[in-house]
């Protein structure tokens, strides 16, 4: 500890009334190489947080809890690890022309002046507890060092002309490109990402994860390493490494911490290089039951009634990434037993399950959904799962299969459940066939769950509830919960996802409307009158239960 900084901090603490001058003198005398904060804390005169809050109060600055604060990685990397450790500071946020910097000693004007020169920003100091600041500096320094080492090795490899075959000859521990790929994949699995994006730009490459449906930037690297990384990914995924002009698809699998994960990889040529998107498919997620997916009791009972029938078509609708496949597999788990012959036709086969026969569509070889479905019906199946109804031919065969004593499960891209009936008519399928065959339509979205460790209870204003269309008794707004953010949820406020469901049972009234080519609105009104909970109703009920927030439901539900 420097004598100047110790006396400066001691004076502030005495003025704040946190400690006495005698206590400061005693702590300075016995501090040695330790900081005054550590010495005072060990003597029991004041803890770190009280000291940081006193400093912030005396200097009219903001105190931040770094354990709960969401540090911007782009801000943190504006300062080298050496300078961060030398001045004991960490940039945490960029605000226009200002750089918000966490400090334990914001009275150090020399450090602030140097930071202004080095970063080019005006410095806005905030106060943080000393141990939390030290831990955050070490965390970002270690992460940056790992990336710098790998990028440096990769740049050397590119500069010296190391080609992809040379890199392939290296072991996974030796190849720098393999180290970087392993880091990206490992962190994605551990953070619970659903997709990984490796995106080329004009000057640098960006890596993003989609976690709980929302994209988050993880790192940026020089563009010169992008080609090596994509080449390595192509090798792992069984793609043609020499082909860079057309899109390619592939897959590979890894096991990490006892968790088996399949990666479905798609590469698309862009202006600056090839974009790679990896979809993470966790094999344990298909063992989920329908009860685990967040169904309320009434919609679940409606769906189960249809699943227990030996015939009919059940459709799951929603946009890409709304969990349709997971719901289908959960439904299959309900019907998959030794007494049932269950066959699926998918493009691609996302999860490979024991106990059922799975067919992979191969368009180039002529194995389309329709062709596969025709052959499947000659295999005497009890239950047929079709990955997606995409055209009239597939839809017609699926509907006819449902009418001839088969239970058919499939997906369709529509915004809500009633739209499925009109969508099939638009494909050219006869309305009377649709009405007779379909027993149930499930529309689905995925909403993030509030983190149970940091969610905050509050009473919203009546104006806000009315604006959102939230049902409530005037004068008695309900107690709801909102996101805050903590270490356990990476300061996001949400952890995990659940389904928001709309289950429409096809009754006689809906059959009649469908045969009469009624509009989606007419079908929807009738379904609601007969007890269907809309997506918004289902979501708002889960808001009342405290499992998610109004903001999240408004984000995912139309």
Tab-separated table of C-alpha atoms in Angstrom, residues 58-469:
chain	number	residue	atom	x	y	z
A	58	UNK	CA	-18.324	11.350	0.545
A	59	UNK	CA	-17.322	11.866	-3.090
A	60	UNK	CA	-20.917	12.033	-4.412
A	61	UNK	CA	-20.331	8.974	-6.607
A	62	UNK	CA	-22.334	5.825	-7.308
A	63	UNK	CA	-21.528	2.596	-5.449
A	64	UNK	CA	-22.007	-0.589	-7.509
A	65	UNK	CA	-22.136	-4.196	-6.400
A	66	UNK	CA	-19.896	-5.878	-8.979
A	67	UNK	CA	-21.317	-9.260	-8.017
A	68	UNK	CA	-24.710	-8.157	-9.340
A	69	UNK	CA	-23.588	-5.675	-12.019
A	70	UNK	CA	-23.640	-6.698	-15.685
A	71	UNK	CA	-20.176	-5.770	-16.910
A	72	UNK	CA	-19.957	-4.980	-20.630
A	73	UNK	CA	-17.151	-7.186	-22.060
A	74	UNK	CA	-16.494	-4.638	-24.816
A	75	UNK	CA	-15.880	-1.956	-22.180
A	76	UNK	CA	-13.731	-4.227	-20.002
A	77	UNK	CA	-11.409	-5.023	-22.899
A	78	UNK	CA	-10.770	-1.340	-23.705
A	79	UNK	CA	-8.055	-1.434	-21.052
A	80	UNK	CA	-5.215	-3.946	-21.057
A	81	UNK	CA	-4.981	-6.362	-18.145
A	82	UNK	CA	-1.624	-4.855	-17.127
A	83	UNK	CA	-3.067	-1.339	-16.818
A	84	UNK	CA	-6.178	-2.603	-15.045
A	85	UNK	CA	-4.007	-4.305	-12.436
A	86	UNK	CA	-1.576	-1.382	-12.150
A	87	UNK	CA	-4.301	1.195	-11.462
A	88	UNK	CA	-6.678	-1.343	-9.859
A	89	UNK	CA	-9.609	-0.309	-12.055
A	90	UNK	CA	-12.041	-1.992	-14.437
A	91	UNK	CA	-14.118	-0.346	-17.192
A	92	UNK	CA	-17.679	-1.676	-16.850
A	93	UNK	CA	-19.796	0.302	-19.323
A	94	UNK	CA	-19.636	2.759	-22.234
A	95	UNK	CA	-22.143	5.638	-22.060
A	96	UNK	CA	-21.859	7.796	-25.155
A	97	UNK	CA	-18.544	9.645	-24.796
A	98	UNK	CA	-18.048	8.453	-21.219
A	99	UNK	CA	-16.409	5.287	-19.932
A	100	UNK	CA	-17.771	4.098	-16.592
A	101	UNK	CA	-14.849	2.752	-14.559
A	102	UNK	CA	-15.097	0.820	-11.277
A	103	UNK	CA	-12.462	1.905	-8.742
A	104	UNK	CA	-11.817	1.333	-5.061
A	105	UNK	CA	-9.911	4.645	-4.849
A	106	UNK	CA	-11.706	7.176	-7.090
A	107	UNK	CA	-9.622	9.988	-5.547
A	108	UNK	CA	-6.623	8.797	-7.575
A	109	UNK	CA	-6.702	11.584	-10.157
A	110	UNK	CA	-3.455	10.418	-11.763
A	111	UNK	CA	-5.057	7.080	-12.683
A	112	UNK	CA	-8.140	8.847	-14.057
A	113	UNK	CA	-6.010	11.170	-16.214
A	114	UNK	CA	-4.013	8.238	-17.609
A	115	UNK	CA	-7.186	6.291	-18.371
A	116	UNK	CA	-8.590	9.278	-20.257
A	117	UNK	CA	-5.482	9.402	-22.453
A	118	UNK	CA	-5.268	5.625	-23.026
A	119	UNK	CA	-8.947	4.999	-23.832
A	120	UNK	CA	-9.911	8.307	-25.453
A	121	UNK	CA	-13.054	8.516	-23.308
A	122	UNK	CA	-14.075	10.862	-20.541
A	123	UNK	CA	-13.824	8.815	-17.348
A	124	UNK	CA	-16.815	8.464	-15.023
A	125	UNK	CA	-15.646	6.711	-11.817
A	126	UNK	CA	-17.931	4.510	-9.730
A	127	UNK	CA	-16.969	2.830	-6.460
A	128	UNK	CA	-16.736	-0.934	-5.903
A	129	UNK	CA	-15.657	-3.134	-2.998
A	130	UNK	CA	-11.953	-3.967	-3.183
A	131	UNK	CA	-12.175	-7.778	-3.189
A	132	UNK	CA	-14.988	-7.815	-5.765
A	133	UNK	CA	-12.996	-5.465	-7.992
A	134	UNK	CA	-9.909	-7.670	-7.691
A	135	UNK	CA	-11.910	-10.788	-8.615
A	136	UNK	CA	-13.507	-9.070	-11.636
A	137	UNK	CA	-10.127	-7.784	-12.889
A	138	UNK	CA	-8.627	-11.281	-12.611
A	139	UNK	CA	-11.612	-12.850	-14.374
A	140	UNK	CA	-11.425	-10.556	-17.406
A	141	UNK	CA	-7.625	-10.667	-17.493
A	142	UNK	CA	-7.648	-14.487	-17.582
A	143	UNK	CA	-10.355	-14.618	-20.255
A	144	UNK	CA	-8.558	-12.050	-22.406
A	145	UNK	CA	-5.250	-13.879	-22.005
A	146	UNK	CA	-6.818	-17.148	-23.198
A	147	UNK	CA	-8.284	-15.484	-26.265
A	148	UNK	CA	-5.092	-13.511	-26.976
A	149	UNK	CA	-2.970	-16.668	-26.754
A	150	UNK	CA	-5.220	-18.552	-29.143
A	151	UNK	CA	-5.584	-15.655	-31.554
A	152	UNK	CA	-1.830	-15.092	-31.483
A	153	UNK	CA	-1.164	-18.744	-32.274
A	154	UNK	CA	-3.733	-18.651	-35.053
A	155	UNK	CA	-2.262	-15.490	-36.563
A	156	UNK	CA	1.178	-17.115	-36.536
A	157	UNK	CA	-0.303	-20.145	-38.260
A	158	UNK	CA	-1.917	-17.976	-40.945
A	159	UNK	CA	1.181	-15.828	-41.402
A	160	UNK	CA	3.492	-18.820	-41.766
A	161	UNK	CA	1.170	-20.454	-44.281
A	162	UNK	CA	-0.183	-23.250	-42.106
A	163	UNK	CA	-3.017	-24.779	-44.123
A	164	UNK	CA	-6.015	-26.756	-42.950
A	165	UNK	CA	-4.409	-30.136	-43.484
A	166	UNK	CA	-1.462	-29.117	-41.294
A	167	UNK	CA	-3.865	-27.998	-38.596
A	168	UNK	CA	-5.749	-31.254	-38.889
A	169	UNK	CA	-2.542	-33.219	-38.256
A	170	UNK	CA	-2.095	-31.514	-34.894
A	171	UNK	CA	-3.736	-33.024	-31.847
A	172	UNK	CA	-6.669	-31.227	-30.237
A	173	UNK	CA	-4.376	-30.085	-27.438
A	174	UNK	CA	-1.774	-28.687	-29.850
A	175	UNK	CA	-3.838	-27.020	-32.567
A	176	UNK	CA	-4.621	-23.402	-31.648
A	177	UNK	CA	-7.726	-23.425	-33.856
A	178	UNK	CA	-8.950	-26.508	-32.003
A	179	UNK	CA	-8.384	-24.762	-28.675
A	180	UNK	CA	-10.480	-21.805	-29.768
A	181	UNK	CA	-13.244	-24.048	-31.128
A	182	UNK	CA	-13.236	-26.101	-27.924
A	183	UNK	CA	-13.493	-22.912	-25.850
A	184	UNK	CA	-16.475	-21.666	-27.873
A	185	UNK	CA	-18.280	-25.014	-27.712
A	186	UNK	CA	-17.515	-25.706	-24.037
A	187	UNK	CA	-18.704	-22.290	-22.871
A	188	UNK	CA	-21.857	-22.575	-24.997
A	189	UNK	CA	-22.799	-25.876	-23.355
A	190	UNK	CA	-22.031	-24.665	-19.848
A	191	UNK	CA	-23.948	-21.415	-20.323
A	192	UNK	CA	-26.984	-23.276	-21.690
A	193	UNK	CA	-26.865	-21.741	-25.186
A	194	UNK	CA	-29.284	-22.994	-27.842
A	195	UNK	CA	-27.331	-21.662	-30.848
A	196	UNK	CA	-23.794	-20.475	-31.615
A	197	UNK	CA	-23.198	-17.863	-34.342
A	198	UNK	CA	-19.740	-17.400	-35.870
A	199	UNK	CA	-20.190	-14.294	-38.008
A	200	UNK	CA	-17.674	-12.764	-40.439
A	201	UNK	CA	-17.319	-8.998	-40.771
A	202	UNK	CA	-15.158	-6.664	-42.807
A	203	UNK	CA	-12.387	-6.424	-40.197
A	204	UNK	CA	-13.264	-8.841	-37.406
A	205	UNK	CA	-15.169	-11.995	-36.578
A	206	UNK	CA	-17.955	-12.019	-33.977
A	207	UNK	CA	-19.113	-14.972	-31.854
A	208	UNK	CA	-22.578	-14.865	-30.285
A	209	UNK	CA	-24.620	-17.311	-28.210
A	210	UNK	CA	-28.402	-17.470	-28.164
A	211	UNK	CA	-29.256	-18.100	-24.515
A	212	UNK	CA	-32.911	-18.543	-23.552
A	213	UNK	CA	-33.913	-17.169	-26.954
A	214	UNK	CA	-31.863	-13.948	-26.755
A	215	UNK	CA	-28.529	-13.361	-28.555
A	216	UNK	CA	-25.499	-12.299	-26.498
A	217	UNK	CA	-22.095	-11.324	-27.881
A	218	UNK	CA	-19.278	-13.427	-26.434
A	219	UNK	CA	-16.104	-12.380	-28.239
A	220	UNK	CA	-14.574	-10.644	-31.236
A	221	UNK	CA	-11.406	-11.731	-33.023
A	222	UNK	CA	-9.447	-10.586	-36.097
A	223	UNK	CA	-10.923	-11.775	-39.399
A	224	UNK	CA	-7.716	-13.545	-40.343
A	225	UNK	CA	-8.569	-16.393	-37.912
A	226	UNK	CA	-12.078	-16.862	-39.294
A	227	UNK	CA	-11.105	-19.081	-42.231
A	228	UNK	CA	-9.179	-21.466	-39.981
A	229	UNK	CA	-12.052	-21.696	-37.527
A	230	UNK	CA	-14.657	-22.430	-40.231
A	231	UNK	CA	-12.347	-24.999	-41.810
A	232	UNK	CA	-11.980	-26.790	-38.505
A	233	UNK	CA	-15.743	-26.746	-38.034
A	234	UNK	CA	-16.271	-28.224	-41.519
A	235	UNK	CA	-13.850	-31.041	-40.747
A	236	UNK	CA	-15.687	-31.845	-37.514
A	237	UNK	CA	-19.091	-31.720	-39.243
A	238	UNK	CA	-18.221	-33.838	-42.291
A	239	UNK	CA	-18.553	-31.013	-44.837
A	240	UNK	CA	-16.517	-30.342	-47.974
A	241	UNK	CA	-13.669	-28.145	-46.717
A	242	UNK	CA	-12.778	-26.945	-50.226
A	243	UNK	CA	-16.303	-25.741	-51.102
A	244	UNK	CA	-16.881	-22.124	-50.059
A	245	UNK	CA	-19.467	-20.990	-52.627
A	246	UNK	CA	-22.604	-22.901	-51.602
A	247	UNK	CA	-24.398	-23.532	-48.292
A	248	UNK	CA	-23.550	-26.767	-46.478
A	249	UNK	CA	-25.008	-28.713	-43.570
A	250	UNK	CA	-23.439	-31.171	-41.159
A	251	UNK	CA	-23.463	-32.416	-37.600
A	252	UNK	CA	-21.196	-33.708	-34.830
A	253	UNK	CA	-21.551	-34.644	-31.181
A	254	UNK	CA	-19.659	-34.021	-27.953
A	255	UNK	CA	-19.942	-35.166	-24.349
A	256	UNK	CA	-19.155	-32.585	-21.649
A	257	UNK	CA	-19.561	-33.048	-17.897
A	258	UNK	CA	-21.538	-36.221	-18.584
A	259	UNK	CA	-23.986	-34.372	-20.872
A	260	UNK	CA	-24.278	-35.587	-24.493
A	261	UNK	CA	-24.889	-32.761	-26.960
A	262	UNK	CA	-25.469	-32.998	-30.718
A	263	UNK	CA	-24.506	-30.022	-32.900
A	264	UNK	CA	-26.436	-29.358	-36.107
A	265	UNK	CA	-24.248	-27.088	-38.239
A	266	UNK	CA	-25.200	-24.855	-41.178
A	267	UNK	CA	-22.667	-22.811	-43.174
A	268	UNK	CA	-23.813	-19.980	-45.459
A	269	UNK	CA	-21.531	-17.930	-47.800
A	270	UNK	CA	-21.745	-14.178	-47.104
A	271	UNK	CA	-19.990	-11.123	-48.541
A	272	UNK	CA	-17.088	-11.214	-46.065
A	273	UNK	CA	-16.859	-14.965	-45.551
A	274	UNK	CA	-18.910	-17.908	-44.374
A	275	UNK	CA	-21.493	-17.574	-41.611
A	276	UNK	CA	-21.762	-20.624	-39.364
A	277	UNK	CA	-24.735	-21.357	-37.114
A	278	UNK	CA	-24.585	-24.296	-34.726
A	279	UNK	CA	-27.807	-25.549	-33.113
A	280	UNK	CA	-27.184	-27.343	-29.817
A	281	UNK	CA	-29.435	-30.356	-29.266
A	282	UNK	CA	-29.183	-31.732	-25.747
A	283	UNK	CA	-30.199	-35.360	-25.672
A	284	UNK	CA	-31.506	-35.109	-22.122
A	285	UNK	CA	-34.050	-32.467	-23.226
A	286	UNK	CA	-36.030	-35.025	-25.244
A	287	UNK	CA	-36.635	-37.075	-22.117
A	288	UNK	CA	-38.762	-34.253	-20.735
A	289	UNK	CA	-42.385	-35.052	-20.049
A	290	UNK	CA	-45.254	-32.827	-21.146
A	291	UNK	CA	-45.664	-31.809	-17.500
A	292	UNK	CA	-42.079	-30.462	-17.496
A	293	UNK	CA	-42.787	-28.117	-20.417
A	294	UNK	CA	-44.849	-25.643	-18.394
A	295	UNK	CA	-48.374	-26.719	-19.320
A	296	UNK	CA	-51.222	-25.440	-17.197
A	297	UNK	CA	-53.693	-28.112	-16.096
A	298	UNK	CA	-56.562	-27.313	-18.491
A	299	UNK	CA	-54.498	-27.134	-21.739
A	300	UNK	CA	-52.582	-30.284	-20.723
A	301	UNK	CA	-55.796	-32.227	-20.133
A	302	UNK	CA	-57.085	-31.158	-23.552
A	303	UNK	CA	-53.891	-32.340	-25.238
A	304	UNK	CA	-53.825	-35.635	-23.315
A	305	UNK	CA	-57.420	-36.387	-24.325
A	306	UNK	CA	-56.359	-36.201	-27.976
A	307	UNK	CA	-53.152	-38.197	-27.424
A	308	UNK	CA	-55.130	-41.003	-25.834
A	309	UNK	CA	-57.213	-41.433	-29.000
A	310	UNK	CA	-55.984	-44.222	-31.352
A	311	UNK	CA	-56.545	-42.036	-34.434
A	312	UNK	CA	-56.595	-38.418	-35.593
A	313	UNK	CA	-54.030	-35.693	-36.284
A	314	UNK	CA	-52.447	-33.508	-33.622
A	315	UNK	CA	-50.620	-30.437	-34.954
A	316	UNK	CA	-48.050	-28.345	-33.079
A	317	UNK	CA	-47.694	-24.846	-34.540
A	318	UNK	CA	-45.410	-21.887	-33.981
A	319	UNK	CA	-42.381	-20.115	-35.473
A	320	UNK	CA	-38.912	-21.618	-35.821
A	321	UNK	CA	-37.258	-22.075	-32.441
A	322	UNK	CA	-40.472	-22.206	-30.430
A	323	UNK	CA	-39.875	-25.708	-29.073
A	324	UNK	CA	-42.208	-27.621	-31.411
A	325	UNK	CA	-39.843	-30.581	-31.808
A	326	UNK	CA	-39.291	-30.892	-28.062
A	327	UNK	CA	-43.065	-30.946	-27.494
A	328	UNK	CA	-43.517	-33.577	-30.225
A	329	UNK	CA	-40.870	-35.807	-28.664
A	330	UNK	CA	-42.449	-35.340	-25.230
A	331	UNK	CA	-45.760	-36.444	-26.752
A	332	UNK	CA	-44.036	-39.422	-28.398
A	333	UNK	CA	-42.623	-40.434	-25.012
A	334	UNK	CA	-46.235	-40.682	-23.806
A	335	UNK	CA	-47.143	-43.133	-26.582
A	336	UNK	CA	-43.816	-44.970	-27.041
A	337	UNK	CA	-44.030	-48.479	-25.624
A	338	UNK	CA	-43.301	-52.040	-26.714
A	339	UNK	CA	-46.899	-52.585	-27.848
A	340	UNK	CA	-46.835	-49.624	-30.263
A	341	UNK	CA	-45.240	-49.404	-33.714
A	342	UNK	CA	-44.070	-45.792	-33.949
A	343	UNK	CA	-42.332	-44.375	-37.035
A	344	UNK	CA	-41.087	-40.840	-37.662
A	345	UNK	CA	-40.060	-38.984	-40.816
A	346	UNK	CA	-37.910	-35.903	-40.144
A	347	UNK	CA	-35.646	-33.382	-41.858
A	348	UNK	CA	-33.257	-33.591	-40.155
A	349	UNK	CA	-33.519	-36.260	-37.464
A	350	UNK	CA	-32.660	-33.994	-34.535
A	351	UNK	CA	-32.724	-36.568	-31.735
A	352	UNK	CA	-32.108	-40.290	-32.078
A	353	UNK	CA	-34.320	-42.339	-29.797
A	354	UNK	CA	-34.438	-46.002	-28.903
A	355	UNK	CA	-37.728	-47.807	-29.407
A	356	UNK	CA	-38.902	-46.068	-32.568
A	357	UNK	CA	-38.049	-46.115	-36.266
A	358	UNK	CA	-36.768	-42.790	-37.605
A	359	UNK	CA	-36.539	-41.887	-41.306
A	360	UNK	CA	-34.248	-39.098	-42.541
A	361	UNK	CA	-35.585	-37.126	-45.528
A	362	UNK	CA	-33.192	-37.076	-48.494
A	363	UNK	CA	-34.555	-34.757	-51.189
A	364	UNK	CA	-31.766	-35.392	-53.732
A	365	UNK	CA	-32.333	-39.150	-53.566
A	366	UNK	CA	-36.094	-38.692	-53.943
A	367	UNK	CA	-36.913	-39.517	-50.310
A	368	UNK	CA	-39.248	-36.601	-49.656
A	369	UNK	CA	-41.735	-36.291	-46.798
A	370	UNK	CA	-44.511	-37.522	-49.083
A	371	UNK	CA	-42.519	-40.459	-50.470
A	372	UNK	CA	-41.378	-41.527	-47.016
A	373	UNK	CA	-44.908	-41.181	-45.652
A	374	UNK	CA	-46.388	-43.395	-48.376
A	375	UNK	CA	-43.861	-46.112	-47.563
A	376	UNK	CA	-44.330	-45.726	-43.809
A	377	UNK	CA	-48.065	-46.371	-44.094
A	378	UNK	CA	-47.247	-49.783	-45.612
A	379	UNK	CA	-45.251	-50.650	-42.437
A	380	UNK	CA	-48.448	-50.904	-40.326
A	381	UNK	CA	-47.614	-48.089	-37.873
A	382	UNK	CA	-49.815	-47.193	-34.908
A	383	UNK	CA	-48.361	-43.703	-34.539
A	384	UNK	CA	-46.676	-41.580	-37.216
A	385	UNK	CA	-44.674	-38.438	-36.486
A	386	UNK	CA	-44.039	-36.098	-39.429
A	387	UNK	CA	-41.387	-33.435	-38.850
A	388	UNK	CA	-43.315	-30.765	-40.755
A	389	UNK	CA	-46.231	-30.468	-43.165
A	390	UNK	CA	-44.733	-28.319	-45.922
A	391	UNK	CA	-46.896	-28.949	-48.989
A	392	UNK	CA	-50.233	-30.238	-50.220
A	393	UNK	CA	-48.981	-33.758	-50.991
A	394	UNK	CA	-47.541	-34.344	-47.518
A	395	UNK	CA	-50.554	-32.735	-45.852
A	396	UNK	CA	-53.041	-34.841	-47.824
A	397	UNK	CA	-51.285	-38.126	-47.009
A	398	UNK	CA	-51.023	-37.136	-43.326
A	399	UNK	CA	-54.718	-36.249	-43.161
A	400	UNK	CA	-55.734	-39.470	-44.911
A	401	UNK	CA	-53.533	-41.472	-42.522
A	402	UNK	CA	-55.302	-39.844	-39.571
A	403	UNK	CA	-58.669	-40.790	-41.089
A	404	UNK	CA	-57.688	-44.444	-41.546
A	405	UNK	CA	-56.910	-45.308	-37.938
A	406	UNK	CA	-53.437	-43.829	-37.350
A	407	UNK	CA	-52.409	-41.301	-34.721
A	408	UNK	CA	-50.495	-38.610	-36.638
A	409	UNK	CA	-48.287	-35.986	-34.956
A	410	UNK	CA	-46.813	-33.123	-36.971
A	411	UNK	CA	-45.833	-29.447	-36.984
A	412	UNK	CA	-47.003	-26.484	-39.026
A	413	UNK	CA	-45.867	-22.865	-39.228
A	414	UNK	CA	-48.758	-20.643	-38.095
A	415	UNK	CA	-49.093	-17.861	-35.524
A	416	UNK	CA	-51.875	-19.451	-33.486
A	417	UNK	CA	-53.938	-22.633	-33.243
A	418	UNK	CA	-57.061	-21.564	-35.230
A	419	UNK	CA	-54.853	-20.476	-38.165
A	420	UNK	CA	-53.808	-24.099	-38.715
A	421	UNK	CA	-57.193	-24.976	-40.206
A	422	UNK	CA	-57.120	-22.166	-42.776
A	423	UNK	CA	-53.414	-22.750	-43.510
A	424	UNK	CA	-54.103	-26.331	-44.589
A	425	UNK	CA	-56.988	-25.137	-46.789
A	426	UNK	CA	-54.606	-22.631	-48.411
A	427	UNK	CA	-52.283	-25.551	-49.206
A	428	UNK	CA	-55.101	-27.055	-51.256
A	429	UNK	CA	-56.327	-29.775	-48.890
A	430	UNK	CA	-60.088	-30.342	-48.873
A	431	UNK	CA	-61.772	-28.597	-45.901
A	432	UNK	CA	-64.004	-31.600	-45.071
A	433	UNK	CA	-60.907	-33.836	-44.778
A	434	UNK	CA	-59.189	-31.341	-42.475
A	435	UNK	CA	-62.237	-31.000	-40.236
A	436	UNK	CA	-62.683	-34.774	-39.942
A	437	UNK	CA	-59.037	-35.668	-39.333
A	438	UNK	CA	-57.643	-33.036	-36.957
A	439	UNK	CA	-58.509	-33.611	-33.317
A	440	UNK	CA	-56.296	-31.005	-31.661
A	441	UNK	CA	-54.020	-28.061	-32.534
A	442	UNK	CA	-51.379	-26.784	-30.110
A	443	UNK	CA	-49.800	-23.364	-30.695
A	444	UNK	CA	-46.636	-22.686	-28.725
A	445	UNK	CA	-44.068	-20.047	-27.820
A	446	UNK	CA	-41.082	-20.124	-25.481
A	447	UNK	CA	-40.825	-17.535	-22.697
A	448	UNK	CA	-37.942	-17.073	-20.293
A	449	UNK	CA	-38.447	-18.027	-16.646
A	450	UNK	CA	-37.684	-15.427	-14.008
A	451	UNK	CA	-34.637	-16.283	-11.912
A	452	UNK	CA	-35.997	-17.498	-8.577
A	453	UNK	CA	-32.958	-16.160	-6.711
A	454	UNK	CA	-33.324	-12.510	-7.700
A	455	UNK	CA	-36.858	-11.883	-9.010
A	456	UNK	CA	-38.455	-8.847	-7.411
A	457	UNK	CA	-42.085	-8.473	-6.326
A	458	UNK	CA	-43.862	-5.234	-7.229
A	459	UNK	CA	-47.330	-3.807	-7.766
A	460	UNK	CA	-47.711	-2.401	-11.316
A	461	UNK	CA	-49.756	0.704	-12.043
A	462	UNK	CA	-53.254	0.242	-13.411
A	463	UNK	CA	-52.269	2.251	-16.503
A	464	UNK	CA	-49.443	-0.190	-17.300
A	465	UNK	CA	-51.750	-3.189	-16.850
A	466	UNK	CA	-54.405	-1.654	-19.113
A	467	UNK	CA	-51.794	-0.870	-21.760
A	468	UNK	CA	-50.653	-4.513	-21.743
A	469	UNK	CA	-54.231	-5.807	-21.787
